[in-house]
Amino acid sequence: MHEYSIVASLIDRVQHEAALHGGSRVHRLHVKIGELSGVEVDLLKTAFDTFRERTICAGAELAIDTVAPAWACPSCDRSLALGAILRCDDCGRPARMVQGDEIILERIEMEAPDV
Amino acid sequence: MCETCGCGDPEIVPIEVQERILSDNDAQAGHNRSHFKGLGVLAINLMGSPGAGKTAVLEATSKAAAGRLKLGAVSGDLATERDADRLNAAGIVSSTITTGSACHLDARLVHHALHHFPSGDRDIFFIENVGNLVCPAIYDLGQAANVVTLSVTEGEDKPLKYPVMFQKADLVLLTKVDLIPHLDFDVAAVEDALARVMPGAKMLKVSARTGEGIDVWLHWLEERRPAAVDRPPEAHHEHSHEHQHEHH
Ligand SMILES: Nc1nc2c(ncn2[C@@H]2O[C@H](COP(=O)(O)OP(=O)(O)OP(=O)(O)O)[C@@H](O)[C@H]2O)c(=O)[nH]1
Ligand SMILES: [Mg+2]
Ligand SMILES: [Zn+2]
Ligand SMILES: [Zn+2]
Ligand SMILES: [Zn+2]
Ligand SMILES: [Zn+2]
């Protein structure tokens, strides 16, 4: 289950930011997960709850913002309906994903007297 | 003041990051990409379900390319070296990346394998990923292209069920097409499903058993090879890096 390896990378990153800012306890993490990112939100939560103990994230909350997929034509910007053929009706070009594959750490809320 | 959980601590601050969680893997993949470029090799990340026919396609590719192209491969394998043994027997210089319980390859594993690879003069370098239709697509390995094998025994709706894998594919190889006469497999249905998840959907029908379609696949690969300019041969272990590599 790759959600565990994503959580490991997440906690590493938080650790790094905490060191940079002289932070100690983390209260909350805000992440953005696209519905077409390949990451299951429920599994990510479970993995986080398991892994956070004895790390800087112990007791922290994981706030997940999910992002619905959207596709558009790269040349005329027309947006495509979900489930449609991924080709622009007007100009025939293959669609481009506008959003929906995010696996992003947005923000960390932590106790950091140095900021 | 902590505005979200109301704990009243005056020293809670928001730190803006706004970066991919896998940015470390992305950076490592970029590094791998520069190795591939320096070696003038076309790197292909070959993915697909367990048993979709990844190794068999490579065996057939080697047969068709014999004497024309020098092929290399690393295979992600949970516990055994079977795939690398098969590939070596087929004339592809190969090594195994033992993944243990990991269900995908990441850029670091590929980098390590690359630095221990027995040959530095390959034309095409295949990375046979762990058999899995979900997470291998999430990890950039530094490849030039993603190729997904889908066998005719898996059903036409696989692209709709595993859209992430197919959305990231540059090419889908429909494998084991020699079995179509024995199955009730609808090629048009899989093409339609692909067109809804894969922008610029491209699929080739191949059979490792009969060799059907392997020439077209080989042509697809050759078109993507980096132009053979006079590049100084990069000695595999001697190139200089600013950073340290752990060789274990
Ligand atoms: N009929 C037929 N069978 C095939 C073909 N290609 C592969 N097979 C069979 O499918 C099975 C799996 O093939 P592999 O090449 O080992 O598949 P793989 O994707 O490398 O498998 P893993 O690495 O274990 O995920 C084997 O029993 C092959 O004999 C084909 O073109 N036609
Ligand atoms: Mg295999
Ligand atoms: Zn258009
Ligand atoms: Zn708080
Ligand atoms: Zn995985
Ligand atoms: Zn390196």
Tab-separated table of C-alpha atoms and ligand atoms in Angstrom:
chain	number	residue	atom	x	y	z
A	1	MET	CA	0.000	0.000	0.000
A	2	HIS	CA	1.806	3.072	-1.288
A	3	GLU	CA	-0.103	5.426	1.019
A	4	TYR	CA	2.418	4.371	3.674
A	5	SER	CA	5.325	5.520	1.557
A	6	ILE	CA	3.529	8.788	0.822
A	7	VAL	CA	3.036	9.357	4.544
A	8	ALA	CA	6.710	8.596	5.155
A	9	SER	CA	7.672	11.287	2.614
A	10	LEU	CA	5.144	13.655	4.134
A	11	ILE	CA	6.486	13.269	7.666
A	12	ASP	CA	10.078	13.644	6.395
A	13	ARG	CA	9.121	16.883	4.758
A	14	VAL	CA	7.391	18.179	7.872
A	15	GLN	CA	10.446	17.245	9.922
A	16	HIS	CA	12.594	19.236	7.523
A	17	GLU	CA	10.345	22.314	7.705
A	18	ALA	CA	10.230	22.074	11.480
A	19	ALA	CA	14.024	22.016	11.652
A	20	LEU	CA	14.182	25.056	9.368
A	21	HIS	CA	11.763	27.049	11.471
A	22	GLY	CA	12.743	25.801	14.896
A	23	GLY	CA	9.312	24.219	15.159
A	24	SER	CA	8.354	21.641	17.732
A	25	ARG	CA	4.833	20.273	17.919
A	26	VAL	CA	2.755	20.026	14.768
A	27	HIS	CA	-0.956	20.674	15.174
A	28	ARG	CA	-2.294	20.207	11.722
A	29	LEU	CA	-1.223	19.426	8.162
A	30	HIS	CA	-3.176	20.567	5.140
A	31	VAL	CA	-2.776	18.398	2.072
A	32	LYS	CA	-4.418	18.462	-1.315
A	33	ILE	CA	-5.204	15.132	-2.969
A	34	GLY	CA	-6.611	14.845	-6.484
A	35	GLU	CA	-9.206	12.188	-7.179
A	36	LEU	CA	-7.029	11.023	-10.074
A	37	SER	CA	-3.778	11.067	-8.145
A	38	GLY	CA	-3.860	7.373	-7.317
A	39	VAL	CA	-3.917	8.123	-3.593
A	40	GLU	CA	-6.870	6.824	-1.578
A	41	VAL	CA	-7.850	9.404	0.998
A	42	ASP	CA	-9.081	6.839	3.553
A	43	LEU	CA	-5.917	4.796	3.261
A	44	LEU	CA	-3.832	7.951	3.555
A	45	LYS	CA	-5.601	8.841	6.813
A	46	THR	CA	-5.121	5.363	8.220
A	47	ALA	CA	-1.465	5.398	7.245
A	48	PHE	CA	-0.987	8.814	8.811
A	49	ASP	CA	-2.662	7.781	12.064
A	50	THR	CA	-0.368	4.776	12.260
A	51	PHE	CA	2.850	6.553	11.343
A	52	ARG	CA	2.524	9.880	13.120
A	53	GLU	CA	3.152	8.487	16.619
A	54	ARG	CA	6.675	9.090	17.892
A	55	THR	CA	7.324	11.592	15.110
A	56	ILE	CA	7.011	15.350	15.091
A	57	CYS	CA	3.463	14.789	13.842
A	58	ALA	CA	2.339	12.854	16.929
A	59	GLY	CA	-1.194	13.935	17.724
A	60	ALA	CA	-1.421	16.134	14.624
A	61	GLU	CA	-4.511	16.234	12.464
A	62	LEU	CA	-4.381	15.570	8.725
A	63	ALA	CA	-6.777	17.898	6.894
A	64	ILE	CA	-7.362	16.622	3.370
A	65	ASP	CA	-8.697	18.774	0.609
A	66	THR	CA	-9.822	16.579	-2.310
A	67	VAL	CA	-9.738	17.899	-5.842
A	68	ALA	CA	-12.144	16.721	-8.540
A	69	PRO	CA	-10.609	16.049	-11.938
A	70	ALA	CA	-11.062	18.491	-14.790
A	71	TRP	CA	-9.928	18.303	-18.404
A	72	ALA	CA	-9.634	21.017	-21.037
A	73	CYS	CA	-8.368	21.518	-24.551
A	74	PRO	CA	-4.809	22.899	-24.475
A	75	SER	CA	-5.373	25.172	-27.478
A	76	CYS	CA	-8.933	26.499	-27.252
A	77	ASP	CA	-9.403	26.022	-23.486
A	78	ARG	CA	-12.790	24.320	-23.883
A	79	SER	CA	-13.500	22.153	-20.882
A	80	LEU	CA	-14.549	18.543	-21.328
A	81	ALA	CA	-17.247	16.631	-19.471
A	82	LEU	CA	-16.024	13.929	-17.108
A	83	GLY	CA	-16.164	10.516	-18.716
A	84	ALA	CA	-16.156	11.983	-22.212
A	85	ILE	CA	-13.669	11.079	-24.926
A	86	LEU	CA	-10.535	13.088	-24.061
A	87	ARG	CA	-10.343	14.944	-27.340
A	88	CYS	CA	-11.560	18.458	-28.105
A	89	ASP	CA	-14.799	18.483	-30.111
A	90	ASP	CA	-13.781	21.709	-31.817
A	91	CYS	CA	-10.156	21.326	-32.738
A	92	GLY	CA	-9.541	17.621	-32.189
A	93	ARG	CA	-6.541	17.997	-29.926
A	94	PRO	CA	-5.995	15.617	-26.997
A	95	ALA	CA	-7.226	17.104	-23.719
A	96	ARG	CA	-4.928	18.153	-20.907
A	97	MET	CA	-5.643	17.575	-17.236
A	98	VAL	CA	-6.328	20.905	-15.548
A	99	GLN	CA	-6.564	19.500	-12.046
A	100	GLY	CA	-7.162	16.230	-10.239
A	101	ASP	CA	-3.726	14.610	-9.891
A	102	GLU	CA	-2.431	16.684	-6.966
A	103	ILE	CA	-0.477	15.100	-4.101
A	104	ILE	CA	0.509	18.312	-2.376
A	105	LEU	CA	1.526	19.464	1.077
A	106	GLU	CA	-0.025	22.897	1.330
A	107	ARG	CA	0.557	24.087	4.847
A	108	ILE	CA	1.814	23.034	8.242
A	109	GLU	CA	0.485	24.502	11.462
A	110	MET	CA	3.094	24.110	14.140
A	111	GLU	CA	4.449	25.618	17.310
A	112	ALA	CA	7.381	27.596	15.990
A	113	PRO	CA	8.655	30.473	18.102
A	114	ASP	CA	11.251	31.423	15.449
A	115	VAL	CA	8.806	32.522	12.780
B	1	MET	CA	-2.845	32.010	18.063
B	2	CYS	CA	-3.996	28.674	16.711
B	3	GLU	CA	-7.013	29.565	14.648
B	4	THR	CA	-8.043	26.094	13.694
B	5	CYS	CA	-8.067	23.842	16.696
B	6	GLY	CA	-8.654	26.544	19.279
B	7	CYS	CA	-5.972	25.274	21.618
B	8	GLY	CA	-5.102	28.837	22.562
B	9	ASP	CA	-1.408	28.427	22.049
B	10	PRO	CA	0.002	31.804	21.061
B	11	GLU	CA	2.914	30.400	19.086
B	12	ILE	CA	1.173	28.324	16.452
B	13	VAL	CA	2.119	29.477	12.988
B	14	PRO	CA	1.107	28.370	9.536
B	15	ILE	CA	4.069	27.425	7.341
B	16	GLU	CA	3.176	27.579	3.654
B	17	VAL	CA	4.751	24.754	1.664
B	18	GLN	CA	2.646	24.173	-1.496
B	19	GLU	CA	4.850	21.426	-2.844
B	20	ARG	CA	4.424	17.908	-4.080
B	21	ILE	CA	4.765	15.443	-1.234
B	22	LEU	CA	6.907	13.303	-3.518
B	23	SER	CA	9.233	16.179	-4.416
B	24	ASP	CA	12.209	14.120	-3.204
B	25	ASN	CA	11.295	11.364	-5.624
B	26	ASP	CA	10.795	13.956	-8.373
B	27	ALA	CA	14.280	15.342	-7.761
B	28	GLN	CA	15.798	11.865	-7.810
B	29	ALA	CA	13.901	11.082	-11.023
B	30	GLY	CA	15.325	14.244	-12.576
B	31	HIS	CA	18.771	13.024	-11.649
B	32	ASN	CA	18.084	9.622	-13.241
B	33	ARG	CA	16.860	11.419	-16.358
B	34	SER	CA	20.180	13.211	-16.656
B	35	HIS	CA	21.974	9.860	-16.401
B	36	PHE	CA	19.834	8.432	-19.194
B	37	LYS	CA	20.513	11.498	-21.277
B	38	GLY	CA	24.245	11.277	-20.645
B	39	LEU	CA	24.193	7.628	-21.671
B	40	GLY	CA	22.132	8.400	-24.761
B	41	VAL	CA	19.703	5.659	-23.804
B	42	LEU	CA	15.927	5.550	-24.172
B	43	ALA	CA	14.437	4.656	-20.774
B	44	ILE	CA	11.017	3.021	-20.706
B	45	ASN	CA	8.940	2.447	-17.570
B	46	LEU	CA	7.006	-0.740	-18.351
B	47	MET	CA	4.006	-1.244	-16.106
B	48	GLY	CA	0.926	-3.462	-15.911
B	49	SER	CA	-0.908	-6.016	-13.793
B	50	PRO	CA	0.890	-9.075	-12.459
B	51	GLY	CA	1.187	-11.520	-15.337
B	52	ALA	CA	0.090	-9.047	-18.031
B	53	GLY	CA	3.036	-10.181	-20.125
B	54	LYS	CA	5.681	-7.538	-19.429
B	55	THR	CA	8.620	-9.929	-19.378
B	56	ALA	CA	7.262	-11.882	-22.343
B	57	VAL	CA	6.995	-8.702	-24.434
B	58	LEU	CA	10.611	-7.876	-23.637
B	59	GLU	CA	11.711	-11.393	-24.600
B	60	ALA	CA	9.910	-11.023	-27.927
B	61	THR	CA	11.352	-7.531	-28.395
B	62	SER	CA	14.861	-8.863	-27.918
B	63	LYS	CA	14.270	-11.533	-30.527
B	64	ALA	CA	13.019	-8.961	-33.034
B	65	ALA	CA	15.791	-6.455	-32.313
B	66	ALA	CA	18.632	-8.990	-32.300
B	67	GLY	CA	21.777	-7.583	-33.854
B	68	ARG	CA	20.205	-4.131	-34.276
B	69	LEU	CA	19.738	-2.730	-30.772
B	70	LYS	CA	21.461	-3.275	-27.472
B	71	LEU	CA	18.792	-3.744	-24.820
B	72	GLY	CA	19.041	-3.521	-21.050
B	73	ALA	CA	16.481	-4.005	-18.318
B	74	VAL	CA	15.976	-3.862	-14.599
B	75	SER	CA	13.041	-5.780	-13.145
B	76	GLY	CA	11.282	-4.963	-9.946
B	77	ASP	CA	10.583	-8.247	-8.271
B	78	LEU	CA	9.189	-8.895	-4.818
B	79	ALA	CA	11.452	-11.772	-3.924
B	80	THR	CA	12.948	-13.638	-6.866
B	81	GLU	CA	15.299	-12.997	-9.769
B	82	ARG	CA	13.177	-14.953	-12.217
B	83	ASP	CA	12.389	-12.107	-14.588
B	84	ALA	CA	15.999	-10.922	-14.814
B	85	ASP	CA	17.097	-14.524	-15.446
B	86	ARG	CA	14.541	-14.858	-18.244
B	87	LEU	CA	15.619	-11.543	-19.764
B	88	ASN	CA	19.318	-12.384	-19.594
B	89	ALA	CA	18.569	-15.694	-21.281
B	90	ALA	CA	16.760	-13.743	-23.999
B	91	GLY	CA	19.836	-11.577	-24.608
B	92	ILE	CA	18.821	-8.483	-22.611
B	93	VAL	CA	21.455	-7.393	-20.092
B	94	SER	CA	19.390	-7.409	-16.888
B	95	SER	CA	19.444	-7.049	-13.170
B	96	THR	CA	16.836	-7.344	-10.451
B	97	ILE	CA	15.596	-4.701	-8.066
B	98	THR	CA	14.362	-6.678	-5.099
B	99	THR	CA	11.509	-4.671	-3.670
B	100	GLY	CA	10.549	-6.866	-0.721
B	101	SER	CA	7.083	-5.795	0.255
B	102	ALA	CA	7.060	-2.578	-1.784
B	103	CYS	CA	4.405	-2.564	-4.461
B	104	HIS	CA	6.177	-0.159	-6.831
B	105	LEU	CA	9.611	1.060	-7.877
B	106	ASP	CA	10.727	4.523	-6.910
B	107	ALA	CA	13.425	6.731	-8.388
B	108	ARG	CA	15.932	5.914	-5.655
B	109	LEU	CA	15.699	2.168	-6.252
B	110	VAL	CA	16.174	2.676	-9.983
B	111	HIS	CA	19.108	4.995	-9.400
B	112	HIS	CA	20.837	2.433	-7.249
B	113	ALA	CA	20.267	-0.267	-9.854
B	114	LEU	CA	21.573	2.046	-12.554
B	115	HIS	CA	24.833	2.595	-10.721
B	116	HIS	CA	25.344	-1.129	-10.364
B	117	PHE	CA	24.215	-2.021	-13.836
B	118	PRO	CA	26.689	-4.273	-15.655
B	119	SER	CA	26.602	-2.337	-18.942
B	120	GLY	CA	26.782	1.333	-19.900
B	121	ASP	CA	26.286	1.091	-23.659
B	122	ARG	CA	22.615	0.145	-24.041
B	123	ASP	CA	20.357	1.705	-26.669
B	124	ILE	CA	17.121	1.056	-24.793
B	125	PHE	CA	16.789	0.544	-21.054
B	126	PHE	CA	13.557	-1.023	-19.851
B	127	ILE	CA	12.418	-0.676	-16.282
B	128	GLU	CA	9.996	-3.548	-15.682
B	129	ASN	CA	7.954	-2.236	-12.785
B	130	VAL	CA	6.279	-4.344	-10.111
B	131	GLY	CA	3.067	-5.944	-11.399
B	132	ASN	CA	0.450	-3.493	-10.112
B	133	LEU	CA	-2.042	-1.229	-11.878
B	134	VAL	CA	-2.171	1.471	-9.214
B	135	CYS	CA	0.851	3.002	-7.592
B	136	PRO	CA	3.742	2.520	-10.034
B	137	ALA	CA	2.180	5.350	-12.050
B	138	ILE	CA	2.583	7.759	-9.140
B	139	TYR	CA	6.378	7.518	-8.987
B	140	ASP	CA	8.430	9.163	-11.704
B	141	LEU	CA	11.551	7.097	-12.326
B	142	GLY	CA	13.247	9.377	-14.847
B	143	GLN	CA	11.904	7.459	-17.853
B	144	ALA	CA	11.314	8.986	-21.271
B	145	ALA	CA	7.985	7.186	-21.636
B	146	ASN	CA	5.469	5.139	-19.700
B	147	VAL	CA	4.237	1.989	-21.398
B	148	VAL	CA	1.378	-0.023	-19.894
B	149	THR	CA	0.707	-3.638	-20.804
B	150	LEU	CA	-2.907	-4.769	-20.686
B	151	SER	CA	-3.606	-8.385	-21.542
B	152	VAL	CA	-6.740	-9.531	-23.325
B	153	THR	CA	-7.518	-11.834	-20.404
B	154	GLU	CA	-7.974	-8.862	-18.050
B	155	GLY	CA	-11.182	-7.423	-19.473
B	156	GLU	CA	-12.035	-4.323	-21.485
B	157	ASP	CA	-13.015	-2.174	-18.499
B	158	LYS	CA	-9.563	-2.092	-16.867
B	159	PRO	CA	-8.788	1.446	-18.135
B	160	LEU	CA	-11.970	2.770	-16.524
B	161	LYS	CA	-11.224	0.981	-13.256
B	162	TYR	CA	-7.579	2.097	-13.096
B	163	PRO	CA	-7.687	5.493	-14.801
B	164	VAL	CA	-4.548	6.863	-13.138
B	165	MET	CA	-2.312	4.230	-14.675
B	166	PHE	CA	-3.723	4.720	-18.165
B	167	GLN	CA	-3.880	8.487	-17.954
B	168	LYS	CA	-0.105	8.576	-17.383
B	169	ALA	CA	0.642	6.133	-20.203
B	170	ASP	CA	2.310	7.231	-23.421
B	171	LEU	CA	1.456	3.892	-24.986
B	172	VAL	CA	-0.679	0.877	-24.131
B	173	LEU	CA	0.367	-2.534	-25.363
B	174	LEU	CA	-2.612	-4.842	-25.663
B	175	THR	CA	-0.866	-8.144	-25.003
B	176	LYS	CA	-1.614	-11.828	-25.696
B	177	VAL	CA	-3.764	-10.922	-28.716
B	178	ASP	CA	-3.187	-14.474	-30.014
B	179	LEU	CA	-5.788	-15.490	-27.413
B	180	ILE	CA	-8.540	-13.235	-28.795
B	181	PRO	CA	-10.119	-15.979	-30.941
B	182	HIS	CA	-10.628	-18.049	-27.779
B	183	LEU	CA	-12.096	-15.244	-25.713
B	184	ASP	CA	-14.983	-12.942	-25.873
B	185	PHE	CA	-12.810	-9.839	-25.911
B	186	ASP	CA	-14.003	-6.677	-27.631
B	187	VAL	CA	-11.077	-4.604	-28.917
B	188	ALA	CA	-13.344	-1.662	-29.795
B	189	ALA	CA	-14.622	-1.551	-26.199
B	190	VAL	CA	-11.129	-1.301	-24.765
B	191	GLU	CA	-10.278	1.403	-27.301
B	192	ASP	CA	-13.340	3.360	-26.237
B	193	ALA	CA	-12.495	2.976	-22.538
B	194	LEU	CA	-8.943	4.136	-23.178
B	195	ALA	CA	-10.081	7.207	-25.093
B	196	ARG	CA	-11.964	8.341	-21.962
B	197	VAL	CA	-8.990	8.127	-19.587
B	198	MET	CA	-5.882	8.566	-21.730
B	199	PRO	CA	-5.394	11.809	-23.644
B	200	GLY	CA	-4.209	11.060	-27.185
B	201	ALA	CA	-4.869	7.377	-26.519
B	202	LYS	CA	-2.473	5.108	-28.369
B	203	MET	CA	-2.660	1.323	-28.266
B	204	LEU	CA	-0.732	-1.369	-30.126
B	205	LYS	CA	-1.817	-4.999	-30.334
B	206	VAL	CA	0.964	-7.465	-29.680
B	207	SER	CA	1.532	-11.124	-29.037
B	208	ALA	CA	4.749	-12.348	-27.504
B	209	ARG	CA	3.648	-15.854	-28.467
B	210	THR	CA	3.294	-15.281	-32.241
B	211	GLY	CA	5.374	-12.107	-32.580
B	212	GLU	CA	2.398	-10.218	-34.005
B	213	GLY	CA	2.761	-6.451	-33.628
B	214	ILE	CA	6.261	-6.610	-32.151
B	215	ASP	CA	7.723	-4.915	-35.237
B	216	VAL	CA	5.311	-1.971	-34.849
B	217	TRP	CA	6.217	-1.690	-31.164
B	218	LEU	CA	9.905	-1.774	-32.020
B	219	HIS	CA	9.328	0.984	-34.534
B	220	TRP	CA	7.545	3.048	-31.853
B	221	LEU	CA	10.612	2.624	-29.632
B	222	GLU	CA	13.101	3.470	-32.360
B	223	GLU	CA	11.273	6.680	-33.176
B	224	ARG	CA	11.809	7.787	-29.594
B	225	ARG	CA	15.490	7.035	-29.335
B	226	PRO	CA	17.621	10.098	-28.679
B	227	ALA	CA	19.404	11.290	-31.809
B	228	ALA	CA	22.749	9.547	-32.116
B	229	VAL	CA	24.968	12.623	-32.020
B	230	ASP	CA	28.638	12.220	-31.198
B	231	ARG	CA	28.300	12.138	-27.493
B	232	PRO	CA	31.279	11.339	-25.352
B	233	PRO	CA	30.666	7.901	-23.907
B	234	GLU	CA	29.749	8.327	-20.262
B	235	ALA	CA	31.617	5.784	-18.193
B	236	HIS	CA	28.980	4.453	-15.923
B	237	HIS	CA	30.596	4.626	-12.528
B	238	GLU	CA	33.111	7.332	-13.250
B	239	HIS	CA	30.861	10.316	-13.911
B	240	SER	CA	31.128	13.056	-11.383
B	241	HIS	CA	28.331	13.953	-9.020
B	242	GLU	CA	28.133	16.760	-6.578
B	243	HIS	CA	26.379	14.474	-4.155
B	244	GLN	CA	27.349	11.199	-2.582
B	245	HIS	CA	25.901	7.882	-3.597
B	246	GLU	CA	25.600	5.196	-1.025
B	247	HIS	CA	26.743	1.976	-2.652
B	248	HIS	CA	25.621	-0.933	-0.573
C	1	LIG	N1	-0.925	-16.867	-25.087
C	1	LIG	C1	-0.035	-15.978	-24.666
C	1	LIG	N2	0.423	-16.039	-23.399
C	1	LIG	C2	1.314	-15.123	-22.998
C	1	LIG	C3	1.773	-14.088	-23.860
C	1	LIG	N3	2.639	-13.313	-23.186
C	1	LIG	C4	2.733	-13.834	-21.944
C	1	LIG	N4	1.930	-14.929	-21.824
C	1	LIG	C5	1.789	-15.764	-20.634
C	1	LIG	O1	1.376	-14.963	-19.553
C	1	LIG	C6	2.039	-15.334	-18.353
C	1	LIG	C7	2.694	-14.151	-17.690
C	1	LIG	O2	3.688	-13.617	-18.553
C	1	LIG	P1	4.893	-12.739	-17.995
C	1	LIG	O3	5.658	-12.275	-19.154
C	1	LIG	O4	5.640	-13.481	-16.939
C	1	LIG	O5	4.084	-11.548	-17.324
C	1	LIG	P2	4.645	-10.335	-16.423
C	1	LIG	O6	3.743	-9.192	-16.672
C	1	LIG	O7	6.076	-10.144	-16.678
C	1	LIG	O8	4.415	-10.921	-14.972
C	1	LIG	P3	4.967	-10.332	-13.551
C	1	LIG	O9	6.348	-9.790	-13.812
C	1	LIG	O10	4.971	-11.524	-12.662
C	1	LIG	O11	4.008	-9.291	-13.134
C	1	LIG	C8	3.019	-16.427	-18.734
C	1	LIG	O12	2.457	-17.673	-18.382
C	1	LIG	C9	3.141	-16.292	-20.218
C	1	LIG	O13	3.379	-17.534	-20.862
C	1	LIG	C10	1.263	-14.071	-25.200
C	1	LIG	O14	1.588	-13.223	-26.030
C	1	LIG	N5	0.363	-15.019	-25.538
C	2	MG	MG	7.652	-10.050	-15.308
C	3	ZN	ZN	-9.804	22.704	-28.811
C	4	ZN	ZN	-3.904	24.136	17.955
C	5	ZN	ZN	3.141	0.934	-4.315
C	6	ZN	ZN	23.646	9.260	-9.910
